[in-house]
CSV table of C-alpha atoms and ligand atoms in Angstrom, one decimal:
chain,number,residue,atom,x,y,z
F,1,UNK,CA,-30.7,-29.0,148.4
F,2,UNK,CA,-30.4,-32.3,146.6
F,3,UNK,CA,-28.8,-34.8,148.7
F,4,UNK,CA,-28.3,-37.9,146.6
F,5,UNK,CA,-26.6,-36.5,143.7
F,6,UNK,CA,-22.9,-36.7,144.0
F,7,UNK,CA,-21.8,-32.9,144.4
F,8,UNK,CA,-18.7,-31.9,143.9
F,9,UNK,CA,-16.9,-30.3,146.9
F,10,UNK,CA,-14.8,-27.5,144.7
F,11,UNK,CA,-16.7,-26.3,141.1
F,12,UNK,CA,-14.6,-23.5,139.8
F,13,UNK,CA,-15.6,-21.3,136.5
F,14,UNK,CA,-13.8,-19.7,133.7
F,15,UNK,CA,-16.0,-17.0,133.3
F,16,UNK,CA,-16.0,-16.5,129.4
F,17,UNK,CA,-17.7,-14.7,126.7
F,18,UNK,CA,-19.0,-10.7,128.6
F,19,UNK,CA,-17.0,-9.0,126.0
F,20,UNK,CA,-18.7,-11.1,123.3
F,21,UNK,CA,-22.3,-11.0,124.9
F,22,UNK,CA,-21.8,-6.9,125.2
F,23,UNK,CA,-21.2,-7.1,121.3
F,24,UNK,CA,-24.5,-8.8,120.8
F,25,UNK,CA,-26.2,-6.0,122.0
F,26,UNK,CA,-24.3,-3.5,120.3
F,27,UNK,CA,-23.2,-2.4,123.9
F,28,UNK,CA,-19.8,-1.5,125.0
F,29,UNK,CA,-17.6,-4.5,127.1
F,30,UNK,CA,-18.1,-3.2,130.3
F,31,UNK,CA,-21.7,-4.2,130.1
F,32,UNK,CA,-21.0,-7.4,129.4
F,33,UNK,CA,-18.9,-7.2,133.0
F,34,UNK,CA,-21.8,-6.1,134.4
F,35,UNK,CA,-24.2,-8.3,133.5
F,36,UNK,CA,-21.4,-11.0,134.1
F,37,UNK,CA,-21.7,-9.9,138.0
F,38,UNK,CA,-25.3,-11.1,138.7
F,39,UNK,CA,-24.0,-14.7,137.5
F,40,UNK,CA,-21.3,-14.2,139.9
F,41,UNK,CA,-24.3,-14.0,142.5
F,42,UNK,CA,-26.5,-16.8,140.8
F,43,UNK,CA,-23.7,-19.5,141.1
F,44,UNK,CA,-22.6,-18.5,144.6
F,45,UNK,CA,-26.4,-18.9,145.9
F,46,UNK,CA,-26.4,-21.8,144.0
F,47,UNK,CA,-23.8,-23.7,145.2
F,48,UNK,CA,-24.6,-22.6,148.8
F,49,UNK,CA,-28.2,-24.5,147.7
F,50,UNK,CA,-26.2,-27.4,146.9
F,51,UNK,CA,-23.5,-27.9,149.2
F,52,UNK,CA,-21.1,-27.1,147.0
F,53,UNK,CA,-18.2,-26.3,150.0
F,54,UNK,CA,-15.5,-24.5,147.2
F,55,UNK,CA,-16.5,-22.0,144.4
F,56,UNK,CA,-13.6,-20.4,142.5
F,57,UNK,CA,-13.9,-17.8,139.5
F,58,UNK,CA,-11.3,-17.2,137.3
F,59,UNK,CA,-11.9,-13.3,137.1
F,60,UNK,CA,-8.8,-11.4,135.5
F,61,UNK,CA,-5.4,-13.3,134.8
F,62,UNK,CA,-2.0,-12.0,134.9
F,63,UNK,CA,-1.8,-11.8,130.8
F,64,UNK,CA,-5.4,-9.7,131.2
F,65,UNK,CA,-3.0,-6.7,132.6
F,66,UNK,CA,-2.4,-6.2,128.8
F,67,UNK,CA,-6.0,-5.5,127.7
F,68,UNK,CA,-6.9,-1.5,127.2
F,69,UNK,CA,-6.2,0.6,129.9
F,70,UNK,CA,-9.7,1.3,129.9
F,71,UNK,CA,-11.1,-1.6,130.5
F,72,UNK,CA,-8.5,-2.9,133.3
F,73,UNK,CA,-9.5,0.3,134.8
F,74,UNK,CA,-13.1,-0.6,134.7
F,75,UNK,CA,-12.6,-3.9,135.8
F,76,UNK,CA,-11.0,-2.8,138.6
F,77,UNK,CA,-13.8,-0.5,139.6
F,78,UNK,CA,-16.2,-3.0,139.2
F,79,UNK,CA,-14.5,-5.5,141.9
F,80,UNK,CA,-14.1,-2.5,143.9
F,81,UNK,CA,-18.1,-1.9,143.4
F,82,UNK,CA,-19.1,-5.8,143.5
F,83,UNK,CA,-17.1,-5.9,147.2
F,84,UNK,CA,-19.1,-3.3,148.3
F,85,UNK,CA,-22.4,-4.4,147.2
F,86,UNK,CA,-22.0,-8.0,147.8
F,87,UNK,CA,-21.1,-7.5,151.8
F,88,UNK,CA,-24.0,-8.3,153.1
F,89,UNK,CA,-25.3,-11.1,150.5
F,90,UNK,CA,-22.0,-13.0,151.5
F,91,UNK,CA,-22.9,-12.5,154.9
F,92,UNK,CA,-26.1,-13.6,154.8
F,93,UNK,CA,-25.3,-16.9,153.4
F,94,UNK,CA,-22.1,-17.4,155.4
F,95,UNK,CA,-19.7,-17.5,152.6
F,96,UNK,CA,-16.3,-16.6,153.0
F,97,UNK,CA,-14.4,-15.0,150.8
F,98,UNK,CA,-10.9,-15.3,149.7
F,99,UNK,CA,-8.6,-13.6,146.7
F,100,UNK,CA,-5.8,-15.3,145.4
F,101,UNK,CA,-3.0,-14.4,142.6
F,102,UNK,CA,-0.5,-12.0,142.4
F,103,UNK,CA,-2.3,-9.4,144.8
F,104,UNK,CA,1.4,-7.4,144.8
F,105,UNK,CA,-0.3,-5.9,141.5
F,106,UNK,CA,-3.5,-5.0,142.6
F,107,UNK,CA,-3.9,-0.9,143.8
F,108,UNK,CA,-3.5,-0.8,147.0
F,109,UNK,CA,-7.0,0.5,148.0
F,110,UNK,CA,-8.7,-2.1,145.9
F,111,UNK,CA,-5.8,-4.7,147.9
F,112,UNK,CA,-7.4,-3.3,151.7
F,113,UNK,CA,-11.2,-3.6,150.2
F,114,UNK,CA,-10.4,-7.4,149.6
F,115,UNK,CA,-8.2,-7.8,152.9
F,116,UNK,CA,-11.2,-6.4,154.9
F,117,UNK,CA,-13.8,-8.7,153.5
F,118,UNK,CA,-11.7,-11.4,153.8
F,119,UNK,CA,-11.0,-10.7,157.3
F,120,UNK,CA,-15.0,-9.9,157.7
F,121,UNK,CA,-16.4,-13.1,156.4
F,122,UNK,CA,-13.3,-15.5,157.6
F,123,UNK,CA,-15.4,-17.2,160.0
F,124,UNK,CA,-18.5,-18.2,157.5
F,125,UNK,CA,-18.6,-21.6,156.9
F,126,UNK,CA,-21.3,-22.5,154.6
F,127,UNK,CA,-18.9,-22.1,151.4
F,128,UNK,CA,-15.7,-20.7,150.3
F,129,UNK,CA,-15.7,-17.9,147.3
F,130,UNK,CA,-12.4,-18.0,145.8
F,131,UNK,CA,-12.0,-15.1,143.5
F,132,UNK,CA,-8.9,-15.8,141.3
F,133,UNK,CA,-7.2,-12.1,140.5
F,134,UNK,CA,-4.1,-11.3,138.9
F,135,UNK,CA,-3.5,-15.2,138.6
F,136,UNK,CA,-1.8,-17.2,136.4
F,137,UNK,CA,-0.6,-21.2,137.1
F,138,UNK,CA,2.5,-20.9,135.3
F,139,UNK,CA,2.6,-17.3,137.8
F,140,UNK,CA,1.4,-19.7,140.8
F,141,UNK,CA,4.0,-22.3,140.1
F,142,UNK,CA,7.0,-20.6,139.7
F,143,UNK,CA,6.4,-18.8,143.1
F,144,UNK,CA,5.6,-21.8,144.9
F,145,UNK,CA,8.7,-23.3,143.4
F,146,UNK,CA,10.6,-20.0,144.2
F,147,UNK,CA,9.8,-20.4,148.2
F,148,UNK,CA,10.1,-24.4,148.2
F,149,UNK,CA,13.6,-23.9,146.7
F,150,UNK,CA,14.5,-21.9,149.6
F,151,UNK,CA,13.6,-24.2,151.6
F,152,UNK,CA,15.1,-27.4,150.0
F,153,UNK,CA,18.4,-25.0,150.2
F,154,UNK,CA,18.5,-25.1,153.9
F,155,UNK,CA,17.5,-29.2,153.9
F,156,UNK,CA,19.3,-30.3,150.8
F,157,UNK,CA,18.2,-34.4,151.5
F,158,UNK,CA,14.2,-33.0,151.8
F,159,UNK,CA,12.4,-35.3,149.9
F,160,UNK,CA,9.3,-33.5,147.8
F,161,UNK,CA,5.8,-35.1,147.2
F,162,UNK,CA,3.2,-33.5,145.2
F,163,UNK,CA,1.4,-33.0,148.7
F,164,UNK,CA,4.5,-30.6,150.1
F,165,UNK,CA,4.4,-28.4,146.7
F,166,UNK,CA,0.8,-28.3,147.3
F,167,UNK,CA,1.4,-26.6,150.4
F,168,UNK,CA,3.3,-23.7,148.6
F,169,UNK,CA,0.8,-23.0,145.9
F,170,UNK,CA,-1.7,-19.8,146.2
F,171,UNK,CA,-3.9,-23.0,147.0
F,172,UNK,CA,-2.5,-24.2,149.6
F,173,UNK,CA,-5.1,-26.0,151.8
F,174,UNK,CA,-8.1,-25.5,149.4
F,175,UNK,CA,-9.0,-29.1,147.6
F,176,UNK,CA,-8.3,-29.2,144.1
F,177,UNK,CA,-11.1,-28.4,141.6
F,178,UNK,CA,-13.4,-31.2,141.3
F,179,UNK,CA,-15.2,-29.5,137.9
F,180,UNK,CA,-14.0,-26.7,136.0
F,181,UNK,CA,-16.3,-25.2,133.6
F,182,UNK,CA,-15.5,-22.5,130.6
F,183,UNK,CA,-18.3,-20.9,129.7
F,184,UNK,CA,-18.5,-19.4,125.9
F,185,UNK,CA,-17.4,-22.1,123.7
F,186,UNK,CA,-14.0,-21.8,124.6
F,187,UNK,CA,-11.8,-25.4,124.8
F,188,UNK,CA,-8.5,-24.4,126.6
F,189,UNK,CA,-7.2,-24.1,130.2
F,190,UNK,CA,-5.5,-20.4,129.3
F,191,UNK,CA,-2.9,-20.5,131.8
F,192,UNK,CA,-5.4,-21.6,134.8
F,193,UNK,CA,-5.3,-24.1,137.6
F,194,UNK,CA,-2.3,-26.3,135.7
F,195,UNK,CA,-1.5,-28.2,138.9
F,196,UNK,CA,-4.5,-28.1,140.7
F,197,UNK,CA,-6.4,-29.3,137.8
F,198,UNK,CA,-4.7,-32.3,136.9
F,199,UNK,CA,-7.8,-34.3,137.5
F,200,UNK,CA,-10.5,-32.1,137.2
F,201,UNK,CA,-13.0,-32.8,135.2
F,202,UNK,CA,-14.2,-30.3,132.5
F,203,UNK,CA,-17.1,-29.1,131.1
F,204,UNK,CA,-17.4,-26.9,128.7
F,205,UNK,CA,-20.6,-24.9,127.4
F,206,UNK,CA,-21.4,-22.9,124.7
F,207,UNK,CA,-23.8,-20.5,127.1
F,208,UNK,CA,-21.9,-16.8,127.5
F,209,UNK,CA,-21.0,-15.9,130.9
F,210,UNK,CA,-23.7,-13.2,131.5
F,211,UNK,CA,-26.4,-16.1,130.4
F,212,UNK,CA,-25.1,-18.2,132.9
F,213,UNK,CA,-28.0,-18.7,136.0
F,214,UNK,CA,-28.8,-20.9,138.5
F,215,UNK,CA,-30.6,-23.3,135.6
F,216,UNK,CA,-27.0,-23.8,133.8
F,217,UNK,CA,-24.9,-24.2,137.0
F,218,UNK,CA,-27.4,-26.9,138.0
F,219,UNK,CA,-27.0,-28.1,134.6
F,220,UNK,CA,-23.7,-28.6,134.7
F,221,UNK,CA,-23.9,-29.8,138.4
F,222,UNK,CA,-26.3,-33.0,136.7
F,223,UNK,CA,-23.5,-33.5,134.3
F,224,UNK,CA,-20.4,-33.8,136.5
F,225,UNK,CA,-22.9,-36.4,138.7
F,226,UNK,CA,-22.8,-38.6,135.8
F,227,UNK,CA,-18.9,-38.5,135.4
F,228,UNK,CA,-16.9,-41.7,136.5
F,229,UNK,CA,-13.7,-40.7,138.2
F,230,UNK,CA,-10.6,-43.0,137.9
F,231,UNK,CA,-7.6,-40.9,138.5
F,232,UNK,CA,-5.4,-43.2,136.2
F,233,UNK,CA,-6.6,-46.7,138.0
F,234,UNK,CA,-9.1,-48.7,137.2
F,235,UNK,CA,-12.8,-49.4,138.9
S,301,LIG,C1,-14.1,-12.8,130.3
S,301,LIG,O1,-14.8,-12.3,129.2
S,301,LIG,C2,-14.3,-12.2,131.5
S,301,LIG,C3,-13.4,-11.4,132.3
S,301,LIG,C4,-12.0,-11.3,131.9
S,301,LIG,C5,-13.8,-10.7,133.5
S,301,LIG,C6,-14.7,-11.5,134.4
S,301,LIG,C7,-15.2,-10.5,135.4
S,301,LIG,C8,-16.5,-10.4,135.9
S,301,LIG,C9,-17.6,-11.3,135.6
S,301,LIG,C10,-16.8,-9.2,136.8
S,301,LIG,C11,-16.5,-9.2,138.2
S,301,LIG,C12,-16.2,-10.5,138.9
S,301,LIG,C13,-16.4,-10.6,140.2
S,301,LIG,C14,-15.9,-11.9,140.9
S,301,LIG,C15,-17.2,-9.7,141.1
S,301,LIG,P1,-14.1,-11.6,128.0
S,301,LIG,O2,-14.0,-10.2,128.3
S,301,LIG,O3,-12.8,-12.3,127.7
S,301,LIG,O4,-15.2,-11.9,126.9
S,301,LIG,P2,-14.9,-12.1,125.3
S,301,LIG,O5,-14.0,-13.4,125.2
S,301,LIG,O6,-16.2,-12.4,124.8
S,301,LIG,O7,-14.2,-10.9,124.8
């Protein structure tokens, strides 16, 4: 693990471009899925190696719903398949491992797969595996709205920081992204982490998802090192 490079504490990844890479190879989308799963597994190791504490992956939004029934349906499996497989792997390098999104649309047997694993791995403590399913932030923060407004209703003089509507996001208690990186060429934040990522920093790469290893996390890693940070003041 390097130890004087500045790290961030919460990388999270808009895993772009398996649909795209599948085409390539004149192979069906799925594959590109697939193949996207072993980088799932590269950039978890990875940041356990580096002491990244937070990795999120931005793996099917609430607008993906609307792709072919097909290929919902194979995504689906494939969680279903990759929580399976991965069991002991997460284990083994005590990651937990959390889902967060609109879970209410998930099947329910796919919904008690994730709730066991999460219950299974809730005491690891080397790094947090945020998968982001069935998420949206526009979805996030109308829900986290939704729930403070009840609240406010019953304390009409409650004053609201950003720090209290934190605490109603999916998010709540997980630090905000310190990098976010789009893989595929992509330039746009497609209805991600809008609150959470006001001061993220972003990086984005032409690289496909599936051709993202451990040599272009670490790549990116070097690159967020070399950022300088102001959050709107000046150093
Ligand atoms: C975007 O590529 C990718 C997705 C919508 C799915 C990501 C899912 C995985 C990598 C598989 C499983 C994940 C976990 C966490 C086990 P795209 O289909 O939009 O590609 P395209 O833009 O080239 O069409």
């Amino acid at each position: 693990m390097t130890t004087d490079k500045n790290i961030p504490v919460h990388v999270s990844i808009i895993m772009d471009g398996n649909g795209r890479w599948a085409r390539e190879r004149g192979q069906e989308r799925v594959m590109g899925h697939i193949a996207g799963v072993k980088s799932v597994r590269a950039c978890a190791e990875e940041s356990v190696r580096q002491g990244v504490k937070y990795l999120s992956l931005f793996a099917f939004s609430e607008e993906n719903w609307g792709r072919p029934q097909a290929e919902v349906d194979a995504l689906m499996k494939l969680m279903m398949k990759s929580l399976s497989d991965e069991v002991g792997t997460l284990m083994d390098n005590g990651v937990r491992f959390v889902v967060l999104g609109n879970r209410k649309r998930l099947s329910e047997t796919l919904d008690s797969a994730i709730t066991q694993l999460e219950k299974m791995t809730e005491g690891n403590q080397a790094m947090t595996l945020i998968v982001f399913l069935s998420y949206s932030g526009k979805w996030d923060i109308l829900q986290a709205a939704r729930r403070m407004a009840e609240e406010i209703a019953a304390d009409p003089g409650k004053v609201v920081s950003p720090e209290d509507f934190d605490s109603y996001l999916v998010t709540a208690g997980i630090p905000d992204p310190d990098l976010i990186i789009r893989t595929s060429g992509e330039q746009r934040i497609s209805n991600y982490l809008l609150w959470q990522g006001a001061y993220s920093e972003f990086l984005f790469t032409d690289v496909l998802w599936p051709d993202f290893h451990e040599e272009q996390y670490r790549a990116a890693l070097d690159e967020y090192a070399k950022r300088d940070r102001r959050y709107g003041k000046v150093k």
